[in-house]
Structures are given as structure tokens and as C-alpha cells.
mmCIF file of C-alpha atoms in Angstrom:
data_model
loop_
_atom_site.group_PDB
_atom_site.id
_atom_site.type_symbol
_atom_site.label_atom_id
_atom_site.label_comp_id
_atom_site.label_asym_id
_atom_site.label_seq_id
_atom_site.Cartn_x
_atom_site.Cartn_y
_atom_site.Cartn_z
ATOM 1 C CA MET A 1 0.069 -0.021 0.075
ATOM 2 C CA LEU A 2 2.889 2.254 0.902
ATOM 3 C CA ARG A 3 4.517 1.480 -2.440
ATOM 4 C CA LEU A 4 1.464 2.260 -4.382
ATOM 5 C CA GLU A 5 0.780 5.532 -2.572
ATOM 6 C CA HIS A 6 4.364 6.741 -3.308
ATOM 7 C CA LEU A 7 3.857 5.661 -7.173
ATOM 8 C CA PHE A 8 0.406 7.387 -7.380
ATOM 9 C CA ASP A 9 1.909 10.652 -5.640
ATOM 10 C CA ARG A 10 4.857 10.436 -8.054
ATOM 11 C CA PHE A 11 2.465 10.151 -11.117
ATOM 12 C CA GLY A 12 0.367 13.193 -10.165
ATOM 13 C CA ALA A 13 3.364 15.261 -9.727
ATOM 14 C CA LEU A 14 4.836 14.278 -13.129
ATOM 15 C CA MET A 15 1.437 14.406 -14.924
ATOM 16 C CA ALA A 16 0.893 18.028 -13.846
ATOM 17 C CA ARG A 17 4.235 19.272 -15.453
ATOM 18 C CA GLU A 18 4.525 20.146 -19.078
ATOM 19 C CA THR A 19 7.741 18.719 -20.541
ATOM 20 C CA THR A 20 8.141 15.711 -22.668
ATOM 21 C CA LEU A 21 10.512 14.132 -20.252
ATOM 22 C CA ASP A 22 8.236 14.499 -17.232
ATOM 23 C CA HIS A 23 5.311 12.956 -19.050
ATOM 24 C CA HIS A 24 7.630 10.010 -20.299
ATOM 25 C CA PHE A 25 8.423 9.189 -16.833
ATOM 26 C CA ALA A 26 4.762 9.693 -15.717
ATOM 27 C CA LEU A 27 4.075 6.774 -18.047
ATOM 28 C CA VAL A 28 6.773 4.843 -16.599
ATOM 29 C CA THR A 29 5.317 5.560 -13.186
ATOM 30 C CA LEU A 30 2.015 4.258 -14.622
ATOM 31 C CA PHE A 31 3.601 0.876 -15.763
ATOM 32 C CA GLU A 32 5.327 0.673 -12.263
ATOM 33 C CA ILE A 33 1.825 0.956 -10.726
ATOM 34 C CA LEU A 34 0.474 -1.846 -12.841
ATOM 35 C CA ASP A 35 3.402 -4.041 -11.702
ATOM 36 C CA VAL A 36 2.588 -3.449 -8.168
ATOM 37 C CA ALA A 37 -0.888 -3.588 -8.496
ATOM 38 C CA SER A 38 -0.908 -7.050 -10.455
ATOM 39 C CA ARG A 39 -1.352 -9.132 -7.409
ATOM 40 C CA ALA A 40 -4.862 -11.017 -7.794
ATOM 41 C CA ASP A 41 -5.847 -10.513 -4.153
ATOM 42 C CA LEU A 42 -4.979 -6.927 -3.876
ATOM 43 C CA LYS A 43 -8.552 -5.613 -4.739
ATOM 44 C CA SER A 44 -10.242 -8.024 -2.601
ATOM 45 C CA ASP A 45 -7.916 -7.193 0.277
ATOM 46 C CA LEU A 46 -8.714 -3.586 -0.038
ATOM 47 C CA LEU A 47 -12.435 -4.263 -0.048
ATOM 48 C CA LYS A 48 -12.251 -6.316 2.987
ATOM 49 C CA GLU A 49 -10.232 -3.652 4.960
ATOM 50 C CA LEU A 50 -12.820 -0.920 3.985
ATOM 51 C CA ASP A 51 -15.705 -3.004 4.647
ATOM 52 C CA LYS A 52 -13.896 -3.945 8.202
ATOM 53 C CA HIS A 53 -13.358 0.000 8.752
ATOM 54 C CA LYS A 54 -16.884 0.638 7.956
ATOM 55 C CA ALA A 55 -18.352 -1.935 10.346
ATOM 56 C CA GLN A 56 -15.923 -0.588 13.160
ATOM 57 C CA PHE A 57 -16.965 3.076 12.786
ATOM 58 C CA ASN A 58 -20.635 2.155 12.655
ATOM 59 C CA SER A 59 -20.303 0.318 15.834
ATOM 60 C CA TYR A 60 -19.461 3.674 17.625
ATOM 61 C CA ARG A 61 -22.882 5.075 16.852
ATOM 62 C CA GLY A 62 -24.690 6.191 20.101
ATOM 63 C CA SER A 63 -21.565 6.526 22.084
ATOM 64 C CA PRO A 64 -21.502 9.478 24.597
ATOM 65 C CA GLY A 65 -20.012 12.667 23.194
ATOM 66 C CA LEU A 66 -19.721 11.249 19.634
ATOM 67 C CA ASP A 67 -20.033 13.768 16.733
ATOM 68 C CA GLU A 68 -22.475 11.773 14.732
ATOM 69 C CA SER A 69 -22.192 14.212 11.665
ATOM 70 C CA ARG A 70 -18.337 13.755 11.617
ATOM 71 C CA LEU A 71 -18.937 9.909 11.840
ATOM 72 C CA ASP A 72 -21.459 10.083 9.019
ATOM 73 C CA GLU A 73 -18.737 11.769 6.942
ATOM 74 C CA VAL A 74 -15.930 9.174 7.542
ATOM 75 C CA VAL A 75 -18.428 6.330 7.028
ATOM 76 C CA ALA A 76 -19.372 7.918 3.737
ATOM 77 C CA ARG A 77 -15.966 8.286 2.322
ATOM 78 C CA ILE A 78 -15.275 4.733 3.364
ATOM 79 C CA ASP A 79 -18.578 3.502 1.630
ATOM 80 C CA GLY A 80 -17.872 5.689 -1.534
ATOM 81 C CA ALA A 81 -14.259 4.251 -1.773
ATOM 82 C CA PHE A 82 -15.801 0.550 -1.445
ATOM 83 C CA GLN A 83 -18.313 1.292 -4.015
ATOM 84 C CA ARG A 84 -16.251 2.600 -6.626
ATOM 85 C CA LEU A 85 -13.444 0.035 -6.116
ATOM 86 C CA ASN A 86 -15.942 -2.638 -6.174
ATOM 87 C CA ALA A 87 -17.541 -1.392 -9.411
ATOM 88 C CA VAL A 88 -14.294 -2.076 -11.196
ATOM 89 C CA SER A 89 -14.462 -5.286 -13.223
ATOM 90 C CA GLY A 90 -11.697 -7.788 -13.615
ATOM 91 C CA LYS A 91 -8.231 -7.460 -12.596
ATOM 92 C CA THR A 92 -6.753 -4.069 -11.793
ATOM 93 C CA GLY A 93 -5.522 -2.222 -14.752
ATOM 94 C CA VAL A 94 -7.071 -4.440 -17.374
ATOM 95 C CA ALA A 95 -8.176 -1.470 -19.435
ATOM 96 C CA LEU A 96 -4.458 -0.629 -19.877
ATOM 97 C CA THR A 97 -3.078 -4.089 -20.493
ATOM 98 C CA SER A 98 -5.618 -4.402 -23.323
ATOM 99 C CA ASN A 99 -4.168 -1.370 -25.015
ATOM 100 C CA ASP A 100 -1.703 -2.786 -27.504
ATOM 101 C CA TRP A 101 -0.127 0.597 -28.223
ATOM 102 C CA LEU A 102 0.778 0.998 -24.379
ATOM 103 C CA MET A 103 1.721 -2.528 -24.075
ATOM 104 C CA SER A 104 4.276 -1.910 -27.074
ATOM 105 C CA ILE A 105 5.816 0.798 -25.143
ATOM 106 C CA ARG A 106 5.722 -0.895 -21.913
ATOM 107 C CA SER A 107 7.713 -3.944 -23.427
ATOM 108 C CA ARG A 108 10.526 -1.556 -24.408
ATOM 109 C CA ILE A 109 10.677 0.784 -21.585
ATOM 110 C CA SER A 110 12.836 -1.375 -19.436
ATOM 111 C CA ILE A 111 15.330 -1.767 -22.267
ATOM 112 C CA PRO A 112 18.151 1.065 -22.059
ATOM 113 C CA GLY A 113 17.181 3.623 -24.771
ATOM 114 C CA GLY A 114 14.460 1.293 -25.963
ATOM 115 C CA THR A 115 12.056 4.037 -26.568
ATOM 116 C CA CYS A 116 14.139 6.193 -28.863
ATOM 117 C CA GLU A 117 12.391 7.667 -31.721
ATOM 118 C CA PHE A 118 13.664 4.997 -34.456
ATOM 119 C CA ASP A 119 12.360 2.246 -32.063
ATOM 120 C CA LEU A 120 9.035 3.558 -31.415
ATOM 121 C CA PRO A 121 8.092 6.305 -33.829
ATOM 122 C CA ALA A 122 4.452 6.510 -32.821
ATOM 123 C CA TYR A 123 5.552 6.984 -29.180
ATOM 124 C CA TYR A 124 7.923 9.799 -30.277
ATOM 125 C CA HIS A 125 4.982 11.348 -32.230
ATOM 126 C CA TRP A 126 2.983 11.230 -29.158
ATOM 127 C CA GLN A 127 5.786 12.956 -27.195
ATOM 128 C CA GLN A 128 5.635 15.833 -29.743
ATOM 129 C CA LEU A 129 1.948 16.619 -29.021
ATOM 130 C CA LEU A 130 0.893 19.595 -27.016
ATOM 131 C CA PRO A 131 1.313 19.241 -23.184
ATOM 132 C CA VAL A 132 -2.340 19.564 -22.471
ATOM 133 C CA ARG A 133 -3.072 16.738 -25.205
ATOM 134 C CA ARG A 134 -0.454 14.406 -23.496
ATOM 135 C CA ARG A 135 -1.896 15.297 -20.046
ATOM 136 C CA LYS A 136 -5.377 14.320 -21.186
ATOM 137 C CA ASP A 137 -4.046 11.006 -22.539
ATOM 138 C CA LEU A 138 -2.406 10.385 -19.265
ATOM 139 C CA MET A 139 -5.305 11.200 -17.243
ATOM 140 C CA SER A 140 -7.548 9.003 -19.530
ATOM 141 C CA TRP A 141 -5.174 6.045 -19.281
ATOM 142 C CA ALA A 142 -4.874 6.431 -15.274
ATOM 143 C CA GLN A 143 -8.682 6.575 -14.966
ATOM 144 C CA SER A 144 -9.305 2.978 -14.338
ATOM 145 C CA LEU A 145 -6.846 3.008 -11.647
ATOM 146 C CA MET A 146 -8.429 5.985 -9.632
ATOM 147 C CA PRO A 147 -10.603 3.801 -7.425
ATOM 148 C CA LEU A 148 -7.498 1.846 -6.327
ATOM 149 C CA ALA A 149 -5.694 5.273 -5.356
ATOM 150 C CA GLU A 150 -8.801 6.482 -3.477
ATOM 151 C CA ALA A 151 -9.073 3.167 -1.578
ATOM 152 C CA LEU A 152 -5.396 3.330 -0.556
ATOM 153 C CA GLN A 153 -5.770 6.945 0.432
ATOM 154 C CA VAL A 154 -8.858 6.488 2.635
ATOM 155 C CA LEU A 155 -7.265 3.380 4.145
ATOM 156 C CA LEU A 156 -3.845 4.888 4.988
ATOM 157 C CA GLY A 157 -5.375 7.982 6.167
ATOM 158 C CA LEU A 158 -7.350 6.302 8.771
ATOM 159 C CA LEU A 159 -4.535 4.195 9.806
ATOM 160 C CA ARG A 160 -2.195 7.374 10.145
ATOM 161 C CA ASP A 161 -4.974 9.161 12.062
ATOM 162 C CA ALA A 162 -5.329 6.207 14.520
ATOM 163 C CA GLY A 163 -2.138 6.740 16.440
ATOM 164 C CA SER A 164 -1.272 9.313 19.000
ATOM 165 C CA PRO A 165 2.304 11.004 18.609
ATOM 166 C CA HIS A 166 4.561 11.161 21.716
ATOM 167 C CA LYS A 167 8.071 12.531 22.380
ATOM 168 C CA VAL A 168 10.965 10.073 22.715
ATOM 169 C CA ALA A 169 14.742 10.184 22.641
ATOM 170 C CA ALA A 170 17.496 8.033 20.905
ATOM 171 C CA THR A 171 20.447 7.726 23.269
ATOM 172 C CA ALA A 172 23.878 7.791 21.173
ATOM 173 C CA GLY A 173 21.828 7.364 18.005
ATOM 174 C CA GLN A 174 19.954 4.269 19.214
ATOM 175 C CA PHE A 175 16.093 3.792 20.401
ATOM 176 C CA GLN A 176 14.144 0.638 21.418
ATOM 177 C CA GLN A 177 10.642 0.244 22.700
ATOM 178 C CA SER A 178 8.832 -2.660 23.764
ATOM 179 C CA LEU A 179 5.253 -3.303 22.096
ATOM 180 C CA PRO A 180 2.331 -4.356 24.550
ATOM 181 C CA ALA A 181 1.475 -7.972 23.975
ATOM 182 C CA GLY A 182 -1.924 -8.589 22.499
ATOM 183 C CA ARG A 183 -1.868 -5.437 20.303
ATOM 184 C CA VAL A 184 -1.007 -5.491 16.656
ATOM 185 C CA TYR A 185 0.580 -2.288 15.161
ATOM 186 C CA GLN A 186 0.433 -1.709 11.397
ATOM 187 C CA LEU A 187 2.419 1.343 10.942
ATOM 188 C CA LEU A 188 5.049 3.280 12.561
ATOM 189 C CA ARG A 189 5.600 7.109 12.043
ATOM 190 C CA MET A 190 8.374 9.246 13.229
ATOM 191 C CA ARG A 191 8.999 12.995 12.634
ATOM 192 C CA LEU A 192 12.738 14.143 12.906
ATOM 193 C CA ASP A 193 14.003 17.593 12.476
ATOM 194 C CA PRO A 194 15.348 17.628 8.981
ATOM 195 C CA SER A 195 18.275 20.126 9.950
ATOM 196 C CA LEU A 196 19.817 17.412 11.907
ATOM 197 C CA GLY A 197 20.828 15.623 8.820
ATOM 198 C CA LEU A 198 20.155 12.232 10.171
ATOM 199 C CA ILE A 199 18.799 9.224 8.258
ATOM 200 C CA PRO A 200 16.642 6.773 10.382
ATOM 201 C CA GLU A 201 16.838 3.026 9.916
ATOM 202 C CA ILE A 202 13.938 1.297 11.425
ATOM 203 C CA SER A 203 13.067 -2.350 12.143
ATOM 204 C CA GLY A 204 10.745 -4.300 14.351
ATOM 205 C CA HIS A 205 8.382 -7.120 14.955
ATOM 206 C CA ARG A 206 5.371 -7.701 16.918
ATOM 207 C CA LEU A 207 7.242 -7.269 20.482
ATOM 208 C CA MET A 208 9.667 -4.518 19.719
ATOM 209 C CA VAL A 209 10.489 -1.582 17.449
ATOM 210 C CA SER A 210 14.158 -0.441 17.036
ATOM 211 C CA ILE A 211 15.352 2.676 15.290
ATOM 212 C CA ARG A 212 18.903 3.801 14.667
ATOM 213 C CA LEU A 213 19.765 7.186 13.437
ATOM 214 C CA MET A 214 22.531 7.342 10.932
ATOM 215 C CA ARG A 215 24.605 10.161 9.584
ATOM 216 C CA GLN A 216 26.017 10.047 6.092
ATOM 217 C CA ASP A 217 29.910 10.777 5.617
ATOM 218 C CA GLU A 218 31.458 12.382 2.498
ATOM 219 C CA GLU A 219 31.803 9.086 0.874
ATOM 220 C CA GLY A 220 28.191 8.105 1.355
ATOM 221 C CA ARG A 221 28.678 5.635 4.144
ATOM 222 C CA LEU A 222 26.191 5.565 6.993
ATOM 223 C CA LYS A 223 27.457 5.769 10.615
ATOM 224 C CA LEU A 224 25.675 5.710 13.701
ATOM 225 C CA ALA A 225 25.229 9.316 15.200
ATOM 226 C CA ALA A 226 26.926 9.800 18.522
ATOM 227 C CA GLU A 227 24.716 12.406 19.957
ATOM 228 C CA ASP A 228 21.377 11.956 21.968
ATOM 229 C CA THR A 229 18.305 12.909 19.690
ATOM 230 C CA GLY A 230 14.670 13.634 20.511
ATOM 231 C CA PHE A 231 11.914 13.069 17.830
ATOM 232 C CA GLU A 232 8.376 12.226 17.680
ATOM 233 C CA LEU A 233 7.004 8.781 17.385
ATOM 234 C CA THR A 234 3.337 7.598 16.457
ATOM 235 C CA LEU A 235 2.432 3.894 16.784
ATOM 236 C CA CYS A 236 -0.896 3.349 14.419
ATOM 237 C CA ALA A 237 -3.183 0.412 14.660
#
């Protein structure tokens, strides 16, 4: 889900620009989305998660002090994402994979220099079109993937909002925290002052999370930071 979110964000940023090179890499990103989203169980897993969240939020109705109007908004967002994703027939991205012209580009795009004008003249012609036309085509090709993007946005948004941030400190660049038994965390978020120039390496399992704060030397090697550093940690479940 995080990989797909990253790719959809990149696609949106590249598509909004106007240069031929940006739109080339927007198309590359679209093919990467297809590769990641090709799992047969992805759609059903997302639908199950949306349905589970909808049932969970509906169970809160009638609770003291609950803002029912806000709850209705959240449930409507979840239900809308569920309905639109469920309405997509077949495998994710089937509308794109049935486009022979796009697939001819996809088959050569991983070859170094494989999309040169003498290899794919029709693609070169498309690249010479006005930016507004290329952008319209990119939006049209991505349209069948938008229900997937919406479902990811809703689910990851709910997950990120589920945690409460708290301040912690890494001693000599290292931090460890035991996790309570019987509770499963799905996501860890940390907020670190970018001016410190530190790179976090995060690992963990169901019982513990470990963070090492690294600093890059002039040759690009990572070394453990020697100083104590405070940061914000959020465990989401």
C-alpha cells in the first residue's frame, strides 16, 4: 500500500508538469503501478479492509460525546471508496493491458534506450503533441486506476490518524521500545528535525521496535550518530 501510494503521488506530480521528459516518466510510473497492483488478491484485500473499517466506525454510533455528523462523513468516505473499487470489473489495470499501443511501449521501456524515436516512432510522435493533449491522455489512461488510489488514500489516512504522537529520545543514536502484548501495530510514523541531517533505519516485529539514527559521511557511508536526539513517534493500529 505504501509503495502504491508513493507511485500514485509521483504520477500525479509528473503528470501536472509540461515537459516531454516528465510525461515520459509519468508513463513509466503508470507501468510501475500496474506491476505493483498486479497481485490478484489486492483488490479483494482492500475491499475487506474498507468493509471492516466501515463496520468498526458504525459500531461507535450512540456513544456518549460522539460527533455523529463527523462519523457520517467518515463512513460515507469509506463506503464511497468501497463502491467505486468494487465497481471496477476484472483485474486491476485490465483496461491498460488491453491497449496494444501502451503495451508495445511497456515492453521496451525497461530496455536502455528502448523508447528512442527510431524504435517507437508512434510514441515519439505522441511526445511531440501539445502538453495539454499528453496530459489528457495520461489522465484517461490512469482513470481505471483511480478507484484503487482512492481506496489506498482512505485506508492509509485512517491508519495514520489512528495513532497518538509522543516524544521520545534516542541515546547515542539508538532507540528501542517494547510493544504491548496482544496489540498489533500496522504502521510506525516518526517526525525528525530535517536540519539534523540524520537518516533513520527502522526495524521491528510484534514485540519491539528499534530505530538507529545514522549520519552519512563524505563517501556516502552511514555511521551511527553519537549524540542523543529527540523525535516524535507514533504507533498506528
